[in-house]
Amino acid sequence: MELYERIAAFAGKYGLAVNGPDITSVIDGLLYDMQAGLDGQDALGKPASQEMIPTWTNPPETAPKNQSVIVIDAGGTNFRTCLVSFDGEGNPSVSELKKSSMPGIEREFSKKEFFDTIAANLDYLKHKASKIGFCFSYAMKITPENDGEVLSFSKEIKAKEVVGALVGQSLSDALVERGWTRPEKIVLLNDTAAALLAGASQAAGGRRYSSYAGLILGTGMNTAYIEYGPIAKIRGLRADIPCEQIVVCESGIFDKAVRSSFDTDFDKTTQTPGRYLLEKMCSGAYLGAVASYAVRAACNDGLFSARAAEALRAVNEFTLFDMDRFLYTPFKTDTVLGAALAKGTQADYDTLYFLLDIFVDRCARLASAIMAAAIIKTGRGKNPSMPVSILCEGTTFYKTHNLKERILGYLNTELIQKRRIYYEVLTLDNAIILGAALAGVSA
């Protein structure tokens, strides 16, 4: 029996498509859900899964000049702080960058402890700027004043008391308690909005874009884009509602993609069962763990030799880092999975490689779908000389074995070949920091 046929039969048994999901169908489902999220409900009166969060923000028309801003980047794993200064020509420079762990990764944090920890991490920047741009990479409802009310945490952050809190106001109070002058402004934004803003700053030197989007595919996963039509669910909240604004999709919450039994079984073990279902199929925080379930099932179903199965069962759960080390260098014996197969057969190596690669390819298909949906939703990109820019950020996107190349290939097929929608994928050093800085001085 051919290896491909064995793997295909095994995957089908557990609801995992070897060459799936169908990207066009996922795009259609995303677009329907996105519009429902903007309207407040779908045509049947049911709520959308994606939050579709208006930000009341747009890219600045000109670069800020002769200003400094404190920047906070609270990501999925790392917590970074720094000072960003714009010179007289609007060129940014980053200084005094520090990195620590995100509060709530290791244990449960109370609301006070959470914001006190953030404030303590900022003490070295006291009095160096009156404005703060705060990139908070979790689901928030952005207020018209550019504060953010925490809706939920993903990526296994443990801080239940923080849900419902206004991040900017809470941090401002914590800073005052530590002897700070109350900041003039703390502007909250999501990392996808920061990526979008950073991408918009690259429209210079003869480059023009018709619109902008941002993708994060790292520890978590999300997209943002610019919505040009009226947003029904915020009608009447403010007299001067922007006619166009950045919308953060919260794509990781999308719940209409077909999942395997490996996904449903793993989901039950997480901090947020039943939530962030698409994120748990794609992002770096979860991809290895879900694949671990498939490898254990393959051991039990006899896809590996007895010696290899015993060693893989002993590994139990592995990470995306472990997956990558095997996929890049299968026969190295100083890696978790390479060591497990050191006494296995060639068929064992091929079987494990094929299994892991199914999850990488599925991630590529889903990620290309959410990128395509965000670009399509702008309604722009019809002129090839003025594409939609989408700035992509995240270690999963850039470092996972063969992932970026597949995403770009699928995206080209779905947008340019099928729809004649033109786009440009951008990358930029310190993109999230730059985007948060631009929001902090411009909002």
CSV table of C-alpha atoms in Angstrom, one decimal:
chain,number,residue,atom,x,y,z
A,1,MET,CA,0.0,0.0,0.0
A,2,GLU,CA,1.4,3.5,-0.9
A,3,LEU,CA,2.3,5.8,2.0
A,4,TYR,CA,0.0,8.5,0.6
A,5,GLU,CA,-3.0,6.2,0.5
A,6,ARG,CA,-2.3,5.0,4.1
A,7,ILE,CA,-2.1,8.6,5.4
A,8,ALA,CA,-5.1,9.8,3.4
A,9,ALA,CA,-7.2,6.9,4.8
A,10,PHE,CA,-6.0,7.6,8.4
A,11,ALA,CA,-6.6,11.4,8.1
A,12,GLY,CA,-10.1,10.9,6.6
A,13,LYS,CA,-11.0,8.6,9.5
A,14,TYR,CA,-10.5,11.6,11.9
A,15,GLY,CA,-12.0,14.3,9.6
A,16,LEU,CA,-8.7,15.7,8.5
A,17,ALA,CA,-8.4,16.4,4.7
A,18,VAL,CA,-5.0,15.7,3.2
A,19,ASN,CA,-5.4,18.4,0.6
A,20,GLY,CA,-7.8,20.7,2.3
A,21,PRO,CA,-9.7,22.7,3.3
A,22,ASP,CA,-11.1,24.3,0.1
A,23,ILE,CA,-9.7,27.8,0.3
A,24,THR,CA,-12.5,29.5,-1.8
A,25,SER,CA,-15.1,28.0,0.5
A,26,VAL,CA,-13.3,29.3,3.6
A,27,ILE,CA,-13.0,32.8,2.0
A,28,ASP,CA,-16.8,32.8,1.3
A,29,GLY,CA,-17.6,31.8,4.9
A,30,LEU,CA,-15.2,34.5,6.3
A,31,LEU,CA,-16.7,37.2,4.1
A,32,TYR,CA,-20.3,36.3,5.2
A,33,ASP,CA,-19.3,36.3,8.8
A,34,MET,CA,-17.3,39.5,8.5
A,35,GLN,CA,-20.3,41.4,7.2
A,36,ALA,CA,-22.5,39.9,9.9
A,37,GLY,CA,-20.0,41.1,12.4
A,38,LEU,CA,-20.2,44.7,11.0
A,39,ASP,CA,-24.0,44.6,10.9
A,40,GLY,CA,-24.4,43.1,14.4
A,41,GLN,CA,-26.0,40.0,13.2
A,42,ASP,CA,-26.5,37.9,10.0
A,43,ALA,CA,-29.5,37.7,7.7
A,44,LEU,CA,-31.0,35.1,10.1
A,45,GLY,CA,-30.6,37.2,13.1
A,46,LYS,CA,-27.7,35.2,14.5
A,47,PRO,CA,-24.4,36.7,15.8
A,48,ALA,CA,-21.2,36.5,13.9
A,49,SER,CA,-18.2,34.7,15.3
A,50,GLN,CA,-15.7,37.3,14.3
A,51,GLU,CA,-15.9,40.4,16.6
A,52,MET,CA,-15.2,42.9,13.7
A,53,ILE,CA,-14.0,45.7,16.0
A,54,PRO,CA,-14.1,49.3,14.7
A,55,THR,CA,-11.0,51.2,15.8
A,56,TRP,CA,-12.1,54.8,15.0
A,57,THR,CA,-8.6,55.1,13.5
A,58,ASN,CA,-7.1,55.6,10.0
A,59,PRO,CA,-3.5,55.8,8.8
A,60,PRO,CA,-2.1,59.3,9.3
A,61,GLU,CA,-2.0,61.4,6.1
A,62,THR,CA,1.6,62.6,6.9
A,63,ALA,CA,4.4,61.3,9.1
A,64,PRO,CA,4.7,62.8,12.6
A,65,LYS,CA,7.7,65.1,13.1
A,66,ASN,CA,9.8,66.1,16.1
A,67,GLN,CA,7.8,64.0,18.5
A,68,SER,CA,8.5,61.1,20.9
A,69,VAL,CA,6.2,58.4,22.2
A,70,ILE,CA,6.4,55.5,24.7
A,71,VAL,CA,5.5,52.2,23.0
A,72,ILE,CA,4.2,49.1,24.7
A,73,ASP,CA,3.9,45.8,22.7
A,74,ALA,CA,2.0,43.2,24.7
A,75,GLY,CA,2.2,40.2,22.4
A,76,GLY,CA,1.4,36.5,22.7
A,77,THR,CA,4.7,35.6,24.4
A,78,ASN,CA,6.8,38.7,24.8
A,79,PHE,CA,6.2,42.1,26.4
A,80,ARG,CA,8.3,44.9,24.9
A,81,THR,CA,8.7,48.5,25.8
A,82,CYS,CA,10.7,51.3,24.2
A,83,LEU,CA,10.8,54.9,23.1
A,84,VAL,CA,10.2,55.9,19.5
A,85,SER,CA,11.3,59.3,18.3
A,86,PHE,CA,10.4,60.9,15.0
A,87,ASP,CA,12.9,63.5,13.6
A,88,GLY,CA,12.2,66.6,11.6
A,89,GLU,CA,11.7,64.6,8.4
A,90,GLY,CA,9.4,62.1,10.1
A,91,ASN,CA,11.9,59.3,10.2
A,92,PRO,CA,11.4,57.0,13.3
A,93,SER,CA,14.1,55.7,15.6
A,94,VAL,CA,13.7,53.1,18.3
A,95,SER,CA,15.7,53.4,21.6
A,96,GLU,CA,15.7,51.8,25.1
A,97,LEU,CA,14.0,48.6,23.9
A,98,LYS,CA,13.4,46.1,26.7
A,99,LYS,CA,11.8,42.7,26.6
A,100,SER,CA,10.2,40.6,29.3
A,101,SER,CA,7.5,37.9,29.6
A,102,MET,CA,3.9,38.7,29.0
A,103,PRO,CA,2.0,38.9,32.4
A,104,GLY,CA,-0.3,35.9,32.9
A,105,ILE,CA,1.6,33.3,30.9
A,106,GLU,CA,2.8,31.2,33.8
A,107,ARG,CA,0.0,31.8,36.4
A,108,GLU,CA,-3.2,33.6,37.1
A,109,PHE,CA,-2.9,37.4,37.6
A,110,SER,CA,-5.4,39.7,39.3
A,111,LYS,CA,-6.4,42.9,37.6
A,112,LYS,CA,-4.3,45.0,40.0
A,113,GLU,CA,-1.3,42.8,39.7
A,114,PHE,CA,-1.6,42.7,35.9
A,115,PHE,CA,-1.5,46.5,35.5
A,116,ASP,CA,1.0,47.1,38.3
A,117,THR,CA,3.4,44.7,36.5
A,118,ILE,CA,3.0,46.6,33.3
A,119,ALA,CA,3.5,50.0,35.0
A,120,ALA,CA,6.6,48.7,36.8
A,121,ASN,CA,8.1,47.6,33.4
A,122,LEU,CA,7.6,51.2,32.2
A,123,ASP,CA,9.4,53.0,35.1
A,124,TYR,CA,12.6,53.4,33.2
A,125,LEU,CA,10.8,55.5,30.7
A,126,LYS,CA,9.2,57.9,33.2
A,127,HIS,CA,8.9,61.5,31.9
A,128,LYS,CA,10.5,60.7,28.5
A,129,ALA,CA,7.2,61.2,26.6
A,130,SER,CA,3.7,62.3,27.5
A,131,LYS,CA,1.9,59.9,25.1
A,132,ILE,CA,1.8,56.1,25.0
A,133,GLY,CA,1.0,53.9,22.1
A,134,PHE,CA,-0.1,50.5,23.5
A,135,CYS,CA,-0.3,47.5,21.2
A,136,PHE,CA,-2.5,45.0,23.1
A,137,SER,CA,-2.7,41.8,21.1
A,138,TYR,CA,-5.9,40.4,22.5
A,139,ALA,CA,-9.6,41.0,21.8
A,140,MET,CA,-10.7,44.5,22.8
A,141,LYS,CA,-13.6,46.8,22.1
A,142,ILE,CA,-12.0,50.1,21.1
A,143,THR,CA,-13.8,53.1,22.5
A,144,PRO,CA,-14.2,56.4,20.5
A,145,GLU,CA,-11.6,57.8,22.9
A,146,ASN,CA,-9.1,55.1,21.7
A,147,ASP,CA,-9.1,53.2,24.9
A,148,GLY,CA,-9.7,49.4,24.8
A,149,GLU,CA,-12.1,47.3,26.8
A,150,VAL,CA,-10.8,43.7,27.1
A,151,LEU,CA,-13.3,41.2,25.7
A,152,SER,CA,-11.3,38.0,26.2
A,153,PHE,CA,-7.8,36.5,26.4
A,154,SER,CA,-6.4,34.0,24.0
A,155,LYS,CA,-2.9,32.3,23.7
A,156,GLU,CA,-3.4,30.8,27.2
A,157,ILE,CA,-3.0,34.1,29.1
A,158,LYS,CA,-4.4,33.8,32.6
A,159,ALA,CA,-5.9,37.1,33.8
A,160,LYS,CA,-9.7,36.6,34.2
A,161,GLU,CA,-10.2,39.8,36.3
A,162,VAL,CA,-8.8,41.9,33.5
A,163,VAL,CA,-11.7,41.0,31.1
A,164,GLY,CA,-14.0,44.0,31.0
A,165,ALA,CA,-11.3,46.5,32.1
A,166,LEU,CA,-10.4,49.6,30.2
A,167,VAL,CA,-6.7,49.0,29.5
A,168,GLY,CA,-5.6,52.6,29.0
A,169,GLN,CA,-7.5,54.0,32.0
A,170,SER,CA,-6.3,51.1,34.3
A,171,LEU,CA,-2.7,51.6,33.2
A,172,SER,CA,-2.9,55.3,33.6
A,173,ASP,CA,-4.1,54.9,37.2
A,174,ALA,CA,-1.3,52.4,37.9
A,175,LEU,CA,1.3,54.8,36.6
A,176,VAL,CA,0.0,57.7,38.7
A,177,GLU,CA,0.2,55.4,41.8
A,178,ARG,CA,3.9,54.9,40.9
A,179,GLY,CA,4.6,58.7,40.8
A,180,TRP,CA,4.0,59.4,37.2
A,181,THR,CA,2.3,62.5,35.8
A,182,ARG,CA,-0.9,61.1,34.3
A,183,PRO,CA,-0.1,60.5,30.6
A,184,GLU,CA,-1.6,62.9,28.1
A,185,LYS,CA,-2.9,60.0,26.0
A,186,ILE,CA,-2.8,56.2,26.0
A,187,VAL,CA,-3.9,54.9,22.6
A,188,LEU,CA,-4.9,51.2,22.4
A,189,LEU,CA,-4.7,49.2,19.3
A,190,ASN,CA,-4.4,45.6,18.2
A,191,ASP,CA,-1.2,44.2,16.7
A,192,THR,CA,-3.0,43.7,13.3
A,193,ALA,CA,-4.0,47.4,13.3
A,194,ALA,CA,-0.4,48.3,14.2
A,195,ALA,CA,0.9,46.1,11.3
A,196,LEU,CA,-1.6,47.8,8.9
A,197,LEU,CA,-0.4,51.3,10.1
A,198,ALA,CA,3.3,50.3,9.6
A,199,GLY,CA,2.5,49.1,6.1
A,200,ALA,CA,0.7,52.3,5.3
A,201,SER,CA,3.9,54.2,6.2
A,202,GLN,CA,5.7,52.6,3.3
A,203,ALA,CA,3.6,54.3,0.7
A,204,ALA,CA,6.5,56.6,-0.3
A,205,GLY,CA,9.2,56.9,-3.0
A,206,GLY,CA,6.9,56.3,-5.9
A,207,ARG,CA,4.8,53.5,-4.3
A,208,ARG,CA,1.1,53.9,-4.0
A,209,TYR,CA,-1.5,51.6,-2.5
A,210,SER,CA,-5.3,51.6,-2.9
A,211,SER,CA,-5.8,50.3,0.7
A,212,TYR,CA,-4.1,48.5,3.5
A,213,ALA,CA,-4.4,45.3,5.6
A,214,GLY,CA,-2.4,43.6,8.3
A,215,LEU,CA,-1.9,39.9,9.2
A,216,ILE,CA,-0.5,38.5,12.4
A,217,LEU,CA,0.5,34.8,12.3
A,218,GLY,CA,2.7,34.1,15.3
A,219,THR,CA,1.7,32.9,18.7
A,220,GLY,CA,-1.8,34.0,17.7
A,221,MET,CA,-3.6,34.8,14.5
A,222,ASN,CA,-5.6,37.8,13.3
A,223,THR,CA,-6.2,40.3,10.5
A,224,ALA,CA,-7.2,43.9,10.1
A,225,TYR,CA,-8.3,46.0,7.1
A,226,ILE,CA,-9.9,49.3,6.2
A,227,GLU,CA,-13.6,49.3,5.9
A,228,TYR,CA,-15.0,52.0,3.5
A,229,GLY,CA,-18.7,51.7,4.1
A,230,PRO,CA,-20.9,52.6,7.1
A,231,ILE,CA,-20.8,50.2,10.0
A,232,ALA,CA,-24.3,49.4,11.1
A,233,LYS,CA,-23.5,48.3,14.6
A,234,ILE,CA,-21.9,51.6,15.6
A,235,ARG,CA,-24.4,53.9,13.9
A,236,GLY,CA,-25.3,56.7,16.4
A,237,LEU,CA,-22.5,56.1,18.9
A,238,ARG,CA,-20.8,59.3,17.8
A,239,ALA,CA,-21.7,62.2,15.6
A,240,ASP,CA,-18.5,62.2,13.7
A,241,ILE,CA,-18.1,58.5,12.9
A,242,PRO,CA,-15.3,58.2,10.4
A,243,CYS,CA,-16.6,57.3,6.9
A,244,GLU,CA,-13.7,54.9,6.7
A,245,GLN,CA,-11.7,53.2,9.4
A,246,ILE,CA,-9.5,50.3,10.4
A,247,VAL,CA,-11.5,47.2,11.5
A,248,VAL,CA,-9.9,44.4,13.5
A,249,CYS,CA,-11.5,41.2,12.5
A,250,GLU,CA,-10.6,38.8,15.4
A,251,SER,CA,-10.3,36.1,12.7
A,252,GLY,CA,-9.0,33.6,15.2
A,253,ILE,CA,-12.5,33.3,16.7
A,254,PHE,CA,-14.0,32.2,13.3
A,255,ASP,CA,-15.9,29.0,14.0
A,256,LYS,CA,-17.1,27.9,10.5
A,257,ALA,CA,-14.1,26.0,9.2
A,258,VAL,CA,-14.2,22.2,9.2
A,259,ARG,CA,-12.3,20.8,12.1
A,260,SER,CA,-10.9,17.3,12.7
A,261,SER,CA,-11.4,15.2,15.8
A,262,PHE,CA,-7.8,16.1,16.8
A,263,ASP,CA,-8.9,19.8,16.9
A,264,THR,CA,-12.0,19.2,18.9
A,265,ASP,CA,-10.2,16.9,21.4
A,266,PHE,CA,-7.3,19.4,21.9
A,267,ASP,CA,-9.8,22.4,22.2
A,268,LYS,CA,-11.3,20.8,25.3
A,269,THR,CA,-7.9,21.0,27.1
A,270,THR,CA,-7.4,24.8,26.6
A,271,GLN,CA,-8.2,27.8,28.7
A,272,THR,CA,-10.9,28.8,26.2
A,273,PRO,CA,-12.8,25.7,25.0
A,274,GLY,CA,-15.2,26.5,22.2
A,275,ARG,CA,-13.4,29.8,21.4
A,276,TYR,CA,-10.6,30.9,19.1
A,277,LEU,CA,-11.2,27.8,17.0
A,278,LEU,CA,-9.5,29.0,13.8
A,279,GLU,CA,-6.6,30.3,15.8
A,280,LYS,CA,-6.2,26.8,17.4
A,281,MET,CA,-5.9,25.3,13.9
A,282,CYS,CA,-3.2,27.7,12.7
A,283,SER,CA,-1.2,29.7,15.3
A,284,GLY,CA,2.1,28.9,16.8
A,285,ALA,CA,0.7,28.5,20.3
A,286,TYR,CA,-1.4,25.5,19.3
A,287,LEU,CA,-0.2,24.0,16.0
A,288,GLY,CA,2.3,21.6,17.6
A,289,ALA,CA,-0.1,20.4,20.2
A,290,VAL,CA,-2.9,19.6,17.7
A,291,ALA,CA,-0.4,17.7,15.5
A,292,SER,CA,0.7,15.8,18.7
A,293,TYR,CA,-2.8,14.4,18.9
A,294,ALA,CA,-2.6,13.1,15.3
A,295,VAL,CA,0.8,11.5,15.9
A,296,ARG,CA,-0.5,9.6,19.0
A,297,ALA,CA,-3.5,8.4,17.0
A,298,ALA,CA,-1.2,7.3,14.2
A,299,CYS,CA,0.9,5.3,16.8
A,300,ASN,CA,-2.2,3.6,18.1
A,301,ASP,CA,-3.5,2.8,14.5
A,302,GLY,CA,-0.3,1.1,13.5
A,303,LEU,CA,1.2,3.7,11.1
A,304,PHE,CA,4.6,3.5,12.8
A,305,SER,CA,6.9,0.6,13.6
A,306,ALA,CA,6.7,-0.7,17.1
A,307,ARG,CA,10.0,1.0,18.2
A,308,ALA,CA,9.1,4.3,16.7
A,309,ALA,CA,5.6,4.2,18.1
A,310,GLU,CA,6.9,3.6,21.6
A,311,ALA,CA,9.4,6.5,21.4
A,312,LEU,CA,6.8,8.9,20.0
A,313,ARG,CA,4.3,8.0,22.7
A,314,ALA,CA,7.0,8.8,25.3
A,315,VAL,CA,7.3,12.3,23.7
A,316,ASN,CA,3.6,12.8,24.1
A,317,GLU,CA,3.0,16.5,23.3
A,318,PHE,CA,5.4,18.5,21.2
A,319,THR,CA,5.6,22.2,20.1
A,320,LEU,CA,5.7,23.9,16.7
A,321,PHE,CA,9.4,24.5,17.4
A,322,ASP,CA,9.8,20.7,17.7
A,323,MET,CA,7.8,20.2,14.5
A,324,ASP,CA,10.0,22.7,12.6
A,325,ARG,CA,13.3,21.2,13.7
A,326,PHE,CA,12.2,17.8,12.4
A,327,LEU,CA,10.8,19.1,9.1
A,328,TYR,CA,13.9,21.2,8.4
A,329,THR,CA,16.3,18.4,9.5
A,330,PRO,CA,14.5,15.0,9.8
A,331,PHE,CA,17.6,12.9,10.5
A,332,LYS,CA,19.2,15.0,13.2
A,333,THR,CA,19.2,13.1,16.4
A,334,ASP,CA,19.5,16.0,18.8
A,335,THR,CA,15.9,17.1,18.2
A,336,VAL,CA,12.9,15.8,20.1
A,337,LEU,CA,11.3,14.1,17.1
A,338,GLY,CA,14.5,13.2,15.4
A,339,ALA,CA,15.7,11.4,18.5
A,340,ALA,CA,12.4,9.5,18.8
A,341,LEU,CA,12.8,8.1,15.3
A,342,ALA,CA,16.6,7.4,15.6
A,343,LYS,CA,15.9,3.7,15.7
A,344,GLY,CA,13.0,3.7,13.3
A,345,THR,CA,12.7,2.8,9.7
A,346,GLN,CA,12.7,5.0,6.6
A,347,ALA,CA,8.9,4.6,6.4
A,348,ASP,CA,8.7,6.0,10.0
A,349,TYR,CA,10.5,9.1,8.9
A,350,ASP,CA,8.3,9.5,5.8
A,351,THR,CA,5.1,8.9,7.8
A,352,LEU,CA,5.9,11.5,10.5
A,353,TYR,CA,7.0,14.0,7.9
A,354,PHE,CA,3.8,13.6,5.9
A,355,LEU,CA,1.6,13.8,9.0
A,356,LEU,CA,3.2,17.0,10.2
A,357,ASP,CA,3.2,18.6,6.8
A,358,ILE,CA,-0.6,18.1,6.5
A,359,PHE,CA,-0.9,20.5,9.4
A,360,VAL,CA,1.5,23.0,7.9
A,361,ASP,CA,-0.4,22.9,4.6
A,362,ARG,CA,-3.7,23.3,6.4
A,363,CYS,CA,-2.4,26.3,8.2
A,364,ALA,CA,-1.2,27.8,4.9
A,365,ARG,CA,-4.6,27.3,3.3
A,366,LEU,CA,-6.5,28.9,6.2
A,367,ALA,CA,-4.0,31.8,6.6
A,368,SER,CA,-4.3,32.6,2.9
A,369,ALA,CA,-8.1,32.5,3.2
A,370,ILE,CA,-8.1,35.1,6.0
A,371,MET,CA,-5.6,37.3,4.1
A,372,ALA,CA,-7.7,37.1,1.0
A,373,ALA,CA,-10.9,37.9,2.8
A,374,ALA,CA,-9.4,41.0,4.4
A,375,ILE,CA,-8.1,42.2,1.0
A,376,ILE,CA,-11.4,41.5,-0.8
A,377,LYS,CA,-13.4,43.2,2.0
A,378,THR,CA,-11.5,46.5,1.3
A,379,GLY,CA,-13.2,46.6,-2.2
A,380,ARG,CA,-9.9,47.9,-3.6
A,381,GLY,CA,-6.9,46.4,-5.5
A,382,LYS,CA,-8.6,46.6,-8.9
A,383,ASN,CA,-5.6,48.4,-10.4
A,384,PRO,CA,-2.3,46.5,-10.6
A,385,SER,CA,-0.2,49.6,-10.2
A,386,MET,CA,-2.1,50.4,-6.9
A,387,PRO,CA,-2.4,47.1,-5.1
A,388,VAL,CA,-3.7,46.6,-1.5
A,389,SER,CA,-0.7,46.3,0.8
A,390,ILE,CA,-0.8,43.7,3.5
A,391,LEU,CA,1.9,43.8,6.1
A,392,CYS,CA,2.6,40.3,7.6
A,393,GLU,CA,4.1,39.8,11.0
A,394,GLY,CA,4.8,36.8,13.2
A,395,THR,CA,7.4,34.0,13.6
A,396,THR,CA,4.9,31.3,12.6
A,397,PHE,CA,4.5,33.1,9.2
A,398,TYR,CA,8.1,33.6,8.5
A,399,LYS,CA,9.9,30.6,10.2
A,400,THR,CA,7.6,27.6,9.8
A,401,HIS,CA,8.8,25.1,7.3
A,402,ASN,CA,7.5,25.9,3.8
A,403,LEU,CA,4.6,27.9,5.2
A,404,LYS,CA,5.2,31.4,3.8
A,405,GLU,CA,5.8,30.0,0.3
A,406,ARG,CA,2.6,28.1,0.3
A,407,ILE,CA,0.6,31.0,1.7
A,408,LEU,CA,1.8,33.3,-1.1
A,409,GLY,CA,1.1,30.6,-3.7
A,410,TYR,CA,-2.4,30.1,-2.6
A,411,LEU,CA,-3.0,33.8,-2.2
A,412,ASN,CA,-1.9,34.5,-5.8
A,413,THR,CA,-4.3,31.8,-7.1
A,414,GLU,CA,-7.3,33.1,-5.1
A,415,LEU,CA,-6.8,36.8,-5.7
A,416,ILE,CA,-4.9,37.5,-8.9
A,417,GLN,CA,-5.7,34.5,-11.0
A,418,LYS,CA,-9.3,34.0,-9.9
A,419,ARG,CA,-10.5,37.5,-9.1
A,420,ARG,CA,-8.0,40.0,-10.6
A,421,ILE,CA,-7.4,41.6,-7.3
A,422,TYR,CA,-3.9,42.9,-6.8
A,423,TYR,CA,-2.0,43.0,-3.6
A,424,GLU,CA,1.6,43.3,-2.2
A,425,VAL,CA,2.8,41.5,0.8
A,426,LEU,CA,5.1,43.7,2.9
A,427,THR,CA,7.6,43.0,5.7
A,428,LEU,CA,9.2,45.6,7.9
A,429,ASP,CA,11.6,45.5,10.9
A,430,ASN,CA,9.9,46.5,14.2
A,431,ALA,CA,6.6,46.9,12.3
A,432,ILE,CA,4.4,46.5,15.4
A,433,ILE,CA,6.4,49.1,17.4
A,434,LEU,CA,6.3,51.5,14.5
A,435,GLY,CA,2.5,51.1,14.1
A,436,ALA,CA,1.9,51.6,17.8
A,437,ALA,CA,4.0,54.7,17.7
A,438,LEU,CA,2.1,56.1,14.8
A,439,ALA,CA,-1.2,55.5,16.6
A,440,GLY,CA,0.2,57.0,19.8
A,441,VAL,CA,1.1,60.3,18.3
A,442,SER,CA,-1.6,60.6,15.6
A,443,ALA,CA,-4.9,59.3,17.1
